[in-house]
Short mmCIF file of C-alpha atoms and ligand atoms in Angstrom, two decimals:
data_model
loop_
_atom_site.label_atom_id
_atom_site.label_comp_id
_atom_site.label_asym_id
_atom_site.label_seq_id
_atom_site.Cartn_x
_atom_site.Cartn_y
_atom_site.Cartn_z
CA MET A 7 48.56 -46.78 7.44
CA GLU A 8 47.87 -42.90 6.69
CA VAL A 9 48.22 -42.32 2.98
CA VAL A 10 50.55 -39.25 2.58
CA THR A 11 51.15 -38.03 -0.64
CA ARG A 12 53.02 -34.62 -2.06
CA ILE A 13 53.73 -32.32 -4.53
CA ALA A 14 57.29 -31.41 -5.06
CA PRO A 15 57.92 -28.30 -7.31
CA SER A 16 61.10 -26.67 -7.97
CA PRO A 17 60.38 -22.34 -7.80
CA THR A 18 61.38 -21.98 -11.39
CA GLY A 19 59.41 -20.26 -14.04
CA ASP A 20 55.91 -19.49 -14.20
CA PRO A 21 53.43 -21.92 -12.24
CA HIS A 22 53.08 -24.92 -14.81
CA VAL A 23 49.90 -27.04 -15.97
CA GLY A 24 52.02 -29.87 -15.46
CA THR A 25 52.61 -29.19 -11.83
CA ALA A 26 48.68 -28.44 -11.61
CA TYR A 27 47.96 -32.04 -13.15
CA ILE A 28 50.41 -33.65 -10.73
CA GLY A 29 49.06 -31.74 -7.87
CA LEU A 30 45.37 -32.73 -8.63
CA PHE A 31 46.35 -36.15 -8.93
CA ASN A 32 48.48 -36.29 -5.66
CA TYR A 33 45.31 -34.58 -3.86
CA VAL A 34 42.51 -36.52 -5.11
CA PHE A 35 44.48 -39.62 -3.95
CA ALA A 36 45.14 -38.76 -0.62
CA LYS A 37 41.46 -37.45 -0.04
CA ARG A 38 40.03 -40.29 -1.64
CA HIS A 39 41.67 -42.45 1.07
CA GLY A 40 41.28 -40.10 3.88
CA GLY A 41 45.10 -38.98 3.70
CA ARG A 42 47.19 -35.90 3.71
CA PHE A 43 48.53 -33.88 1.01
CA VAL A 44 52.13 -32.14 1.43
CA PHE A 45 53.33 -29.40 -0.45
CA ARG A 46 57.06 -29.40 -0.56
CA LEU A 47 59.52 -26.60 -2.29
CA GLU A 48 62.28 -28.35 -3.76
CA ASP A 49 64.71 -25.14 -4.05
CA THR A 50 68.11 -26.78 -3.60
CA ASP A 51 68.81 -25.72 -7.42
CA ARG A 52 70.08 -22.35 -6.61
CA GLN A 53 70.95 -21.25 -10.30
CA ARG A 54 67.58 -21.82 -11.38
CA TYR A 55 65.69 -20.65 -8.24
CA GLN A 56 63.31 -17.63 -8.43
CA PRO A 57 62.25 -16.11 -5.39
CA GLU A 58 58.49 -14.81 -6.52
CA ALA A 59 58.10 -18.51 -8.15
CA GLU A 60 57.33 -20.00 -4.58
CA GLN A 61 54.54 -17.61 -3.94
CA ARG A 62 52.73 -17.74 -7.17
CA LEU A 63 53.05 -21.60 -6.90
CA LEU A 64 50.95 -21.43 -3.55
CA GLU A 65 48.38 -18.65 -5.26
CA MET A 66 48.04 -21.26 -8.11
CA PHE A 67 47.02 -24.02 -5.74
CA GLU A 68 44.81 -21.73 -3.69
CA TRP A 69 43.02 -20.48 -6.87
CA LEU A 70 42.48 -24.16 -7.93
CA GLY A 71 41.28 -25.12 -4.82
CA ILE A 72 43.77 -27.76 -4.39
CA GLU A 73 44.80 -26.68 -0.99
CA PRO A 74 48.01 -28.75 0.60
CA ASP A 75 47.46 -30.12 4.45
CA GLU A 76 50.94 -29.05 5.06
CA GLY A 77 53.24 -26.65 3.36
CA PRO A 78 55.96 -23.76 4.08
CA GLU A 79 52.97 -21.73 5.04
CA LEU A 80 50.48 -23.42 7.05
CA GLY A 81 53.39 -25.56 8.59
CA GLY A 82 52.81 -28.92 9.92
CA ALA A 83 54.51 -31.80 11.94
CA ASN A 84 57.06 -32.51 9.40
CA GLY A 85 58.96 -29.33 8.24
CA PRO A 86 60.18 -27.11 7.33
CA TYR A 87 58.91 -27.61 3.86
CA ARG A 88 61.63 -25.62 1.84
CA GLN A 89 64.27 -27.61 1.18
CA SER A 90 66.68 -24.90 1.35
CA GLU A 91 66.11 -24.62 5.35
CA ARG A 92 66.66 -28.43 5.66
CA LEU A 93 70.11 -28.40 4.54
CA GLU A 94 71.38 -29.50 8.31
CA ILE A 95 68.69 -32.45 7.78
CA TYR A 96 70.68 -33.83 4.29
CA ARG A 97 73.91 -33.16 5.65
CA ARG A 98 73.24 -35.19 8.49
CA HIS A 99 71.86 -38.04 6.33
CA ALA A 100 74.92 -37.86 3.82
CA ASP A 101 77.23 -38.58 7.06
CA LEU A 102 75.21 -41.40 7.74
CA LEU A 103 75.93 -43.08 4.83
CA LEU A 104 79.58 -42.05 4.74
CA GLU A 105 79.65 -43.66 8.26
CA THR A 106 78.48 -46.90 7.17
CA GLY A 107 80.42 -46.77 4.07
CA LYS A 108 77.48 -46.54 1.75
CA ALA A 109 78.46 -43.12 0.21
CA TYR A 110 82.19 -41.18 -0.14
CA ARG A 111 83.76 -38.32 -0.94
CA ALA A 112 85.09 -38.00 -4.30
CA PHE A 113 87.44 -35.26 -5.33
CA GLU A 114 88.04 -35.40 -9.01
CA THR A 115 88.16 -32.02 -10.91
CA ALA A 116 86.23 -30.85 -13.94
CA GLU A 117 89.19 -31.50 -15.86
CA GLU A 118 89.70 -35.21 -14.52
CA LEU A 119 86.08 -36.01 -15.11
CA GLU A 120 86.18 -34.47 -18.66
CA ALA A 121 89.58 -36.66 -19.42
CA MET A 122 87.73 -40.01 -18.01
CA ARG A 123 84.95 -39.06 -20.26
CA LEU A 124 86.90 -38.69 -23.38
CA GLU A 125 88.97 -41.49 -22.58
CA GLN A 126 85.67 -43.91 -22.39
CA LYS A 127 84.95 -42.32 -25.57
CA ARG A 128 87.78 -43.37 -27.31
CA LEU A 129 87.51 -46.81 -26.16
CA GLY A 130 83.88 -47.27 -26.88
CA ARG A 131 82.97 -47.69 -23.27
CA PRO A 132 79.67 -46.64 -21.74
CA LEU A 133 80.05 -43.10 -20.33
CA GLY A 134 79.48 -42.19 -16.55
CA TYR A 135 81.41 -41.98 -13.73
CA ASP A 136 83.30 -45.21 -13.29
CA GLY A 137 83.40 -45.51 -9.37
CA ARG A 138 87.42 -44.53 -9.32
CA GLY A 139 87.04 -42.30 -6.11
CA ARG A 140 85.86 -45.25 -4.06
CA SER A 141 89.48 -46.62 -3.80
CA VAL A 142 90.59 -43.40 -1.62
CA PRO A 143 91.09 -44.37 1.96
CA ARG A 144 88.21 -43.05 4.35
CA GLU A 145 90.86 -41.32 6.16
CA GLU A 146 92.28 -39.76 3.41
CA GLN A 147 89.12 -38.39 2.26
CA GLU A 148 88.33 -36.99 5.69
CA ARG A 149 91.64 -35.19 5.66
CA ARG A 150 91.42 -33.78 2.40
CA ALA A 151 88.05 -32.80 2.98
CA ALA A 152 88.59 -30.82 6.70
CA ALA A 153 91.53 -29.40 4.52
CA GLY A 154 88.81 -27.91 2.45
CA GLU A 155 89.35 -29.39 -1.02
CA PRO A 156 86.52 -29.02 -3.27
CA HIS A 157 84.52 -32.68 -3.42
CA VAL A 158 81.28 -33.93 -3.91
CA ILE A 159 79.48 -37.01 -2.03
CA ARG A 160 78.79 -40.16 -4.08
CA LEU A 161 76.30 -43.10 -3.11
CA VAL A 162 78.24 -46.41 -3.80
CA THR A 163 75.83 -48.39 -6.16
CA PRO A 164 76.21 -51.55 -7.89
CA ASP A 165 78.54 -52.43 -10.66
CA GLU A 166 76.42 -55.33 -12.12
CA GLY A 167 73.01 -56.56 -12.47
CA GLU A 168 69.90 -54.76 -12.46
CA VAL A 169 68.04 -52.06 -10.53
CA THR A 170 64.48 -52.87 -9.98
CA PHE A 171 61.31 -51.32 -9.03
CA VAL A 172 57.59 -51.52 -9.28
CA ASP A 173 55.27 -48.98 -10.52
CA ARG A 174 52.02 -49.57 -9.54
CA LEU A 175 50.77 -48.46 -13.46
CA ARG A 176 53.44 -50.08 -15.17
CA GLY A 177 54.64 -53.02 -13.20
CA GLU A 178 58.44 -54.08 -12.65
CA VAL A 179 60.60 -51.66 -14.28
CA SER A 180 64.58 -52.53 -14.50
CA ILE A 181 67.78 -50.58 -15.44
CA PRO A 182 71.09 -52.06 -15.89
CA ALA A 183 72.81 -50.95 -12.49
CA SER A 184 75.79 -49.86 -14.53
CA GLU A 185 73.66 -46.62 -15.27
CA VAL A 186 73.13 -45.55 -11.77
CA ARG A 187 76.70 -45.10 -11.89
CA ASP A 188 77.63 -43.54 -8.21
CA GLN A 189 75.69 -40.57 -8.51
CA VAL A 190 76.23 -37.54 -6.70
CA LEU A 191 74.05 -37.09 -3.38
CA PHE A 192 75.85 -33.62 -2.13
CA LYS A 193 77.42 -31.23 -4.63
CA SER A 194 80.46 -29.25 -3.84
CA ASP A 195 78.54 -26.09 -3.44
CA GLY A 196 77.21 -27.53 -0.02
CA TYR A 197 73.71 -28.50 -1.60
CA PRO A 198 72.40 -31.64 -1.99
CA THR A 199 71.18 -33.27 -4.86
CA TYR A 200 67.24 -33.29 -6.26
CA HIS A 201 67.86 -36.93 -5.56
CA LEU A 202 69.17 -37.15 -1.93
CA ALA A 203 67.10 -34.38 -0.81
CA ASN A 204 63.79 -35.82 -2.42
CA VAL A 205 64.33 -39.55 -0.88
CA VAL A 206 65.23 -37.95 2.89
CA ASP A 207 62.05 -35.70 2.58
CA ASP A 208 59.90 -38.22 1.22
CA HIS A 209 60.83 -40.25 4.14
CA LEU A 210 60.98 -38.05 6.92
CA MET A 211 57.47 -36.52 5.73
CA GLY A 212 55.93 -39.85 6.17
CA VAL A 213 55.13 -39.77 2.10
CA THR A 214 53.56 -43.51 1.42
CA HIS A 215 52.83 -42.92 -2.38
CA VAL A 216 54.68 -40.70 -4.89
CA ILE A 217 52.85 -39.63 -7.88
CA ARG A 218 54.84 -37.66 -10.34
CA ALA A 219 55.55 -37.26 -14.01
CA GLU A 220 57.10 -40.20 -15.99
CA GLU A 221 59.78 -38.11 -16.60
CA TRP A 222 61.19 -39.06 -13.05
CA ILE A 223 61.34 -42.48 -14.03
CA PRO A 224 64.99 -42.59 -14.91
CA SER A 225 65.67 -40.99 -11.40
CA THR A 226 63.73 -43.94 -9.56
CA PRO A 227 66.32 -46.90 -9.61
CA LEU A 228 68.90 -44.46 -7.92
CA HIS A 229 66.03 -43.50 -5.53
CA VAL A 230 65.51 -47.08 -4.77
CA LEU A 231 69.36 -47.85 -3.80
CA LEU A 232 69.00 -44.77 -1.42
CA TYR A 233 66.02 -46.23 0.33
CA ARG A 234 68.19 -49.40 0.71
CA ALA A 235 71.10 -47.49 1.71
CA PHE A 236 69.45 -46.19 4.79
CA GLY A 237 67.55 -49.33 5.43
CA TRP A 238 64.17 -47.52 4.58
CA ASP A 239 61.04 -48.82 2.98
CA ALA A 240 60.71 -47.10 -0.26
CA PRO A 241 57.09 -45.80 -0.70
CA GLU A 242 55.00 -46.90 -3.74
CA PHE A 243 55.84 -45.37 -6.97
CA ILE A 244 53.19 -44.13 -9.61
CA HIS A 245 54.35 -42.28 -12.69
CA MET A 246 51.86 -40.32 -14.63
CA PRO A 247 51.71 -40.12 -18.06
CA LEU A 248 53.33 -36.87 -19.77
CA LEU A 249 50.94 -34.18 -21.06
CA ARG A 250 51.90 -33.83 -24.53
CA ASN A 251 51.61 -30.90 -27.21
CA PRO A 252 49.18 -31.73 -30.05
CA ASP A 253 52.34 -33.14 -32.15
CA ARG A 254 52.53 -35.57 -29.27
CA SER A 255 55.84 -33.98 -28.19
CA LYS A 256 56.17 -33.57 -24.33
CA VAL A 257 54.14 -30.29 -23.35
CA SER A 258 56.53 -27.62 -23.64
CA LYS A 259 56.25 -23.76 -23.59
CA ARG A 260 57.88 -23.50 -27.13
CA LYS A 261 54.86 -25.26 -28.61
CA LEU A 262 52.04 -24.21 -26.24
CA ASP A 263 51.11 -22.29 -23.41
CA THR A 264 52.14 -24.08 -20.21
CA SER A 265 51.38 -21.09 -17.89
CA VAL A 266 48.43 -21.67 -15.18
CA ASP A 267 48.96 -17.69 -14.77
CA SER A 268 48.15 -17.46 -18.49
CA TYR A 269 45.06 -19.13 -18.44
CA ARG A 270 43.62 -17.61 -15.66
CA GLN A 271 44.14 -14.29 -16.95
CA GLN A 272 42.37 -15.29 -20.15
CA GLY A 273 39.64 -16.09 -18.20
CA ILE A 274 39.67 -19.66 -18.02
CA LEU A 275 37.71 -21.11 -14.86
CA PRO A 276 39.70 -23.22 -12.03
CA GLU A 277 36.73 -25.97 -12.38
CA ALA A 278 37.23 -26.08 -16.21
CA LEU A 279 40.84 -26.19 -15.90
CA LEU A 280 40.71 -29.06 -13.21
CA ASN A 281 38.19 -30.99 -14.99
CA PHE A 282 40.31 -30.85 -18.35
CA LEU A 283 43.22 -32.17 -16.39
CA ALA A 284 41.36 -35.00 -14.97
CA THR A 285 40.51 -35.99 -17.90
CA MET A 286 44.24 -36.45 -18.95
CA GLY A 287 44.78 -40.32 -18.72
CA TRP A 288 41.61 -40.58 -16.60
CA SER A 289 38.01 -41.13 -16.68
CA MET A 290 34.97 -41.10 -14.80
CA PRO A 291 34.08 -44.86 -14.39
CA ASP A 292 30.30 -43.92 -15.35
CA GLY A 293 32.19 -42.16 -18.60
CA ARG A 294 30.84 -38.80 -17.21
CA GLU A 295 32.70 -35.79 -18.82
CA PHE A 296 31.96 -33.21 -16.65
CA PHE A 297 32.54 -33.48 -12.54
CA SER A 298 33.95 -31.76 -9.93
CA VAL A 299 37.02 -32.43 -7.94
CA ALA A 300 34.71 -33.63 -5.05
CA GLU A 301 32.99 -35.84 -7.50
CA MET A 302 36.30 -37.10 -8.56
CA THR A 303 37.47 -37.82 -5.14
CA GLU A 304 34.47 -40.00 -4.65
CA ARG A 305 35.29 -42.32 -7.59
CA PHE A 306 38.98 -41.92 -7.85
CA ASP A 307 40.79 -45.28 -8.92
CA ILE A 308 44.50 -44.69 -9.72
CA ASP A 309 44.45 -47.85 -11.27
CA ARG A 310 42.20 -46.03 -14.07
CA VAL A 311 45.05 -44.15 -15.28
CA SER A 312 46.01 -44.88 -18.87
CA LEU A 313 49.37 -44.47 -20.04
CA GLY A 314 49.03 -43.19 -23.27
CA GLY A 315 49.97 -39.73 -23.55
CA PRO A 316 47.06 -37.41 -23.17
CA ILE A 317 47.03 -34.23 -25.57
CA PHE A 318 46.74 -31.07 -24.13
CA ASP A 319 44.00 -29.70 -26.42
CA LEU A 320 43.20 -25.93 -26.12
CA LYS A 321 40.08 -26.49 -27.98
CA LYS A 322 39.08 -28.95 -25.63
CA LEU A 323 40.11 -26.81 -22.31
CA ARG A 324 38.09 -23.95 -24.13
CA PHE A 325 34.88 -26.44 -24.76
CA PHE A 326 34.88 -27.39 -20.92
CA ASN A 327 35.25 -23.78 -19.86
CA ALA A 328 32.24 -22.99 -22.05
CA LYS A 329 30.46 -25.39 -20.50
CA TYR A 330 31.05 -24.05 -17.21
CA LEU A 331 30.57 -20.52 -17.88
CA ARG A 332 27.02 -21.25 -19.48
CA ASP A 333 25.54 -24.22 -17.70
CA LEU A 334 27.30 -25.55 -15.19
CA LEU A 335 28.07 -22.36 -12.73
CA PRO A 336 25.30 -20.48 -11.50
CA LEU A 337 24.98 -17.10 -12.87
CA GLU A 338 25.56 -15.20 -9.44
CA GLU A 339 28.96 -17.02 -9.51
CA VAL A 340 29.88 -15.99 -12.84
CA ALA A 341 28.70 -12.66 -12.37
CA ASP A 342 31.04 -12.59 -8.92
CA ARG A 343 33.90 -13.83 -11.05
CA VAL A 344 33.57 -11.43 -13.92
CA GLU A 345 32.82 -8.50 -11.71
CA PRO A 346 36.66 -7.52 -10.79
CA LEU A 347 37.41 -7.82 -14.65
CA PHE A 348 34.35 -5.20 -15.52
CA ARG A 349 35.85 -2.82 -13.06
CA ALA A 350 39.39 -3.11 -14.58
CA ALA A 351 37.93 -2.61 -18.03
CA GLY A 352 36.25 0.58 -16.62
CA TYR A 353 32.77 -0.56 -16.54
CA GLU A 354 30.31 0.90 -14.13
CA TRP A 355 26.83 -0.01 -13.05
CA ASP A 356 24.75 1.24 -10.39
CA ASP A 357 22.49 -1.54 -9.82
CA ASP A 358 24.00 -5.19 -9.59
CA ASP A 359 20.81 -6.85 -11.61
CA TYR A 360 22.20 -5.10 -14.34
CA LEU A 361 25.26 -6.96 -14.23
CA LEU A 362 23.26 -10.11 -13.65
CA ASP A 363 20.98 -9.29 -16.83
CA VAL A 364 24.21 -8.83 -19.00
CA VAL A 365 26.09 -11.39 -17.53
CA ASP A 366 22.88 -13.78 -18.27
CA VAL A 367 22.31 -12.41 -21.86
CA LEU A 368 25.70 -12.65 -22.92
CA ARG A 369 27.28 -16.07 -21.40
CA PRO A 370 25.70 -18.45 -23.88
CA ARG A 371 28.07 -16.61 -26.41
CA ALA A 372 31.22 -16.86 -24.11
CA GLU A 373 34.01 -19.40 -23.95
CA THR A 374 36.03 -17.57 -21.35
CA LEU A 375 35.96 -14.54 -18.60
CA MET A 376 37.68 -12.26 -21.13
CA ASP A 377 35.25 -13.10 -23.72
CA LEU A 378 32.39 -11.54 -21.37
CA VAL A 379 34.82 -8.55 -20.88
CA ASP A 380 35.39 -7.76 -24.61
CA GLN A 381 31.75 -8.58 -25.78
CA ALA A 382 29.97 -6.57 -22.69
CA GLY A 383 31.66 -3.35 -23.89
CA TYR A 384 28.51 -1.86 -25.49
CA PHE A 385 26.56 -2.36 -22.30
CA PHE A 386 28.55 0.17 -20.52
CA ARG A 387 29.63 2.65 -23.14
CA ASP A 388 28.04 5.99 -23.97
CA THR A 389 29.02 6.42 -27.49
CA LEU A 390 29.31 3.32 -29.64
CA ARG A 391 31.57 2.90 -32.34
CA TYR A 392 30.09 1.04 -35.23
CA ASP A 393 32.04 -1.65 -36.84
CA GLU A 394 31.76 -2.03 -40.51
CA ALA A 395 28.83 -4.59 -40.48
CA ALA A 396 26.81 -2.34 -38.51
CA ARG A 397 27.21 0.58 -40.54
CA LYS A 398 26.24 -1.36 -43.22
CA GLN A 399 22.82 -2.47 -41.42
CA LEU A 400 22.65 1.52 -40.68
CA ALA A 401 22.78 2.40 -43.75
CA ALA A 402 19.93 0.14 -44.97
CA GLY A 403 17.84 0.26 -42.19
CA GLN A 404 17.12 4.34 -41.47
CA SER A 405 13.37 4.32 -42.00
CA HIS A 406 12.52 1.16 -40.02
CA LEU A 407 15.12 2.56 -37.11
CA GLN A 408 12.75 6.06 -37.08
CA ASP A 409 9.80 3.74 -36.79
CA VAL A 410 10.78 1.70 -34.07
CA GLU A 411 12.11 4.68 -32.07
CA ARG A 412 8.61 6.12 -32.62
CA GLU A 413 6.67 2.81 -31.34
CA LEU A 414 9.50 2.29 -28.59
CA SER A 415 8.75 6.03 -27.25
CA MET A 416 4.73 5.28 -27.35
CA LEU A 417 5.32 2.08 -25.62
CA GLU A 418 3.08 1.81 -22.31
CA PHE A 419 4.12 -1.02 -20.71
CA PHE A 420 7.45 -1.64 -21.14
CA ASP A 421 8.51 -5.32 -19.94
CA TYR A 422 9.86 -8.05 -22.12
CA ASP A 423 6.48 -9.26 -23.49
CA GLY A 424 5.86 -5.23 -24.02
CA VAL A 425 8.81 -4.62 -26.52
CA ASP A 426 8.64 -8.31 -28.17
CA ASP A 427 4.99 -7.58 -29.23
CA MET A 428 5.77 -3.93 -30.53
CA LEU A 429 8.72 -5.60 -32.60
CA ARG A 430 6.58 -8.27 -33.74
CA ASP A 431 3.82 -6.23 -34.64
CA TYR A 432 5.69 -3.73 -36.55
CA VAL A 433 7.88 -6.53 -38.58
CA GLN A 434 4.24 -8.17 -39.50
CA ALA A 435 2.77 -4.83 -40.76
CA GLN A 436 5.88 -3.87 -42.64
CA ALA A 437 5.65 -7.40 -44.28
CA VAL A 438 9.49 -7.73 -44.32
CA GLY A 439 12.02 -10.19 -42.91
CA MET A 440 12.56 -9.99 -39.09
CA GLY A 441 16.22 -9.60 -40.22
CA LYS A 442 15.44 -6.29 -42.21
CA VAL A 443 14.50 -4.41 -39.12
CA LEU A 444 16.20 -6.22 -36.13
CA MET A 445 19.57 -6.02 -37.76
CA PRO A 446 19.72 -2.22 -38.09
CA LEU A 447 18.32 -1.97 -34.22
CA ARG A 448 20.97 -4.29 -33.15
CA ALA A 449 23.40 -2.26 -34.79
CA ALA A 450 22.02 1.09 -33.40
CA LEU A 451 22.02 -0.25 -30.07
CA THR A 452 25.35 -2.12 -29.72
CA GLY A 453 27.57 -0.83 -32.56
CA THR A 454 27.82 -4.48 -33.90
CA THR A 455 25.72 -7.25 -35.18
CA GLN A 456 27.18 -9.76 -33.12
CA ALA A 457 25.03 -9.15 -30.27
CA PRO A 458 22.17 -11.03 -28.43
CA SER A 459 18.17 -11.08 -29.17
CA VAL A 460 17.18 -7.35 -29.72
CA THR A 461 14.20 -7.52 -26.91
CA ASP A 462 16.67 -8.89 -24.52
CA LEU A 463 18.99 -5.61 -25.80
CA ILE A 464 16.23 -3.10 -25.28
CA VAL A 465 15.05 -4.68 -21.86
CA ILE A 466 18.47 -5.01 -20.23
CA LEU A 467 19.42 -1.28 -21.73
CA GLY A 468 15.94 0.19 -20.64
CA LYS A 469 13.86 2.32 -22.83
CA GLU A 470 15.46 5.88 -22.09
CA GLU A 471 18.59 4.32 -23.07
CA SER A 472 17.34 2.41 -25.83
CA LEU A 473 15.78 5.40 -27.23
CA ARG A 474 19.16 7.58 -26.89
CA ARG A 475 20.92 4.87 -28.45
CA ILE A 476 18.50 4.66 -31.49
CA GLY A 477 18.58 8.29 -31.62
CA ALA A 478 22.15 8.81 -31.74
CA ALA A 479 22.27 5.90 -34.47
CA LEU A 480 19.96 7.93 -36.83
CA THR A 481 22.13 11.23 -36.34
CA PHE A 482 25.12 9.33 -37.18
CA ILE A 483 23.30 8.27 -40.57
CA ASP A 484 22.21 11.55 -41.22
CA ALA A 485 25.75 12.67 -40.93
CA GLY A 486 26.30 10.12 -43.72
CA LEU A 487 27.96 7.79 -41.47
CA PRO A 488 31.27 9.00 -41.41
CA ASP A 489 34.51 7.54 -42.00
CA ASP A 490 32.91 5.82 -44.56
CA ASP A 491 36.00 5.48 -46.62
CA PRO A 492 35.18 4.08 -50.15
CA GLN A 493 38.06 1.68 -50.15
CA ARG A 494 36.49 -0.04 -47.48
CA ALA A 495 33.97 -1.28 -49.92
CA LEU A 496 35.36 -4.56 -50.23
CA GLU A 497 36.09 -5.12 -46.89
CA GLU A 498 32.41 -4.17 -46.25
CA GLU A 499 31.09 -6.17 -48.80
CA LYS A 500 32.77 -9.54 -47.40
CA ALA A 501 31.71 -8.63 -43.31
CA ARG A 502 28.19 -8.09 -44.95
CA LYS A 503 28.04 -11.60 -46.74
CA ALA A 504 29.93 -13.40 -43.75
CA ALA A 505 26.95 -11.75 -41.32
CA GLU A 506 24.43 -12.80 -43.73
CA ALA A 507 25.88 -16.23 -43.91
CA GLU A 508 26.05 -16.50 -40.33
CA ALA A 509 22.42 -15.02 -39.80
CA ARG A 510 21.15 -18.22 -42.28
CA THR A 511 22.91 -20.96 -40.14
CA SER A 512 22.51 -19.74 -36.67
CA HIS A 513 20.45 -21.25 -34.17
CA LYS A 514 18.10 -19.11 -32.50
CA LYS A 515 19.15 -19.58 -28.44
CA SER A 516 17.50 -18.07 -25.83
CA VAL A 517 18.43 -16.29 -23.06
CA GLY A 518 17.49 -18.15 -19.77
CA ALA A 519 14.46 -20.35 -19.89
CA GLU A 520 12.07 -18.03 -18.46
CA ARG A 521 12.69 -15.71 -21.77
CA ALA A 522 13.01 -18.49 -23.88
CA ALA A 523 9.31 -19.66 -22.83
CA LYS A 524 8.10 -16.28 -22.88
CA ALA A 525 9.26 -15.88 -26.54
CA ARG A 526 8.04 -19.00 -27.37
CA ALA A 527 4.61 -18.05 -25.82
CA SER A 528 4.35 -14.92 -27.52
CA GLY A 529 5.42 -16.50 -30.91
CA ALA A 530 8.16 -14.22 -31.36
CA SER A 531 11.32 -15.30 -33.08
CA GLU A 532 14.27 -13.30 -34.78
CA GLU A 533 16.56 -13.82 -37.63
CA GLY A 534 20.32 -12.56 -37.57
CA PRO A 535 23.67 -13.57 -36.19
CA ARG A 536 23.56 -14.97 -32.55
N1 LIG B 618 61.28 -31.13 -7.45
C1 LIG B 618 60.98 -32.14 -8.60
C2 LIG B 618 60.19 -31.17 -10.00
O1 LIG B 618 60.56 -30.26 -9.95
C3 LIG B 618 59.89 -33.31 -8.25
C4 LIG B 618 59.83 -34.61 -9.10
C5 LIG B 618 59.30 -35.55 -7.75
O2 LIG B 618 58.01 -35.39 -7.70
O3 LIG B 618 59.94 -36.49 -7.46
O4 LIG B 618 59.48 -31.77 -10.41
#
């Protein structure tokens, strides 16, 4: 039997991380078993319907690379895939249940139902529809319906006993039949309820495994009764643990950003988001933390899902993202992804090698694509703005800047080793700490002290541009570092201390293995914040 799974989102609100999560597990399960993954839009709740939500959901899956085999745009043998286009099918199936006496038309008004509820409350009885409409003769039901009297269609459910189903991860789950209570299948607005449409579609679309969030467990007994009423075999049910806020409550947008679009805008990579979601309640048999969807598919075993509520931990997501950005994706790939963002920020460059160099040197310091955009500004700006820490460095480093300006302009071989040797020789000759020279230079070249190695900066910017920037910084110093408000002295002092502390504790990371090797060979090292 071919495995068929589905994701059945409702088009309301922003595409939700929970939909991506459940979509991933359905996709991987289907692919693991050589099956199909269906996208179905559950859009029968017309009050909550948002027309643009469908497109955004499809785009989310496209961005994630979790592509359905059948869906509203792709089509497929079991379409249409929008429930709003299947109303006739649900009506036919409701009629089937009416004809066989498994369902009935119920005509109670809202006031009658409210009176019933108050009475139940007063008597201390369990609340819920008491089945009173069952006793209306079928002919009378049909006559009143034909006369246009508003009504709903309800399923006949057992009054006593338990309704039981098997959840693959939990075993048998039972609830008292009294809790199912002749639920509504068709509403008076002519639309089916979620329950009827969901069961009919899962059956007709050949869904073999229903993998969904555990919040649907309370609906499943009713679904099981519906399968029975139609005389169909029920699919296998697998309820995934709910994603949790850090305080362990169900993931919600009040406490956490739940919009996939928003993570995308922040520069989270789809690979990282998927890898992160894959670790929510699941782990690779070999304990590997980083893996692709293809690798997950190869080793996927749904029985390894653990039910303890996985926490949607933003720090972990950013950590995963940084890992993909720095190590797991090739440089060219990262450059491709960041390119449109750089362009949108107004950055311009002539030569794609420049883009690659910038991304190469910055990515060890970035957690998201937007971090790259924020940090890269000085590579693309003609006029720098010097931050407080940079000003401080400039003020202290005037003579070194003048010296290095001269040395650099005289440098014959302008390449990594040439620049690196020049800086090293100069520092040695001055007999000062590296930072005394390199920090003012970093400030002059970037306007900040939080930047990569000065050698890298000079090599990437080029000789001419580096000289221009050092010259501009010297002019700025000559002008008395304008905007040097004495009231900021305190702030500056704090910034300076923080920069120094960071300089002391920072690790010297290299930019690309080749450059690191070169730096080691030439014995160069640097102080300063990384
Ligand atoms: N339309 C439901 C949702 O929005 C589908 C639940 C299910 O998978 O059965 O999640």
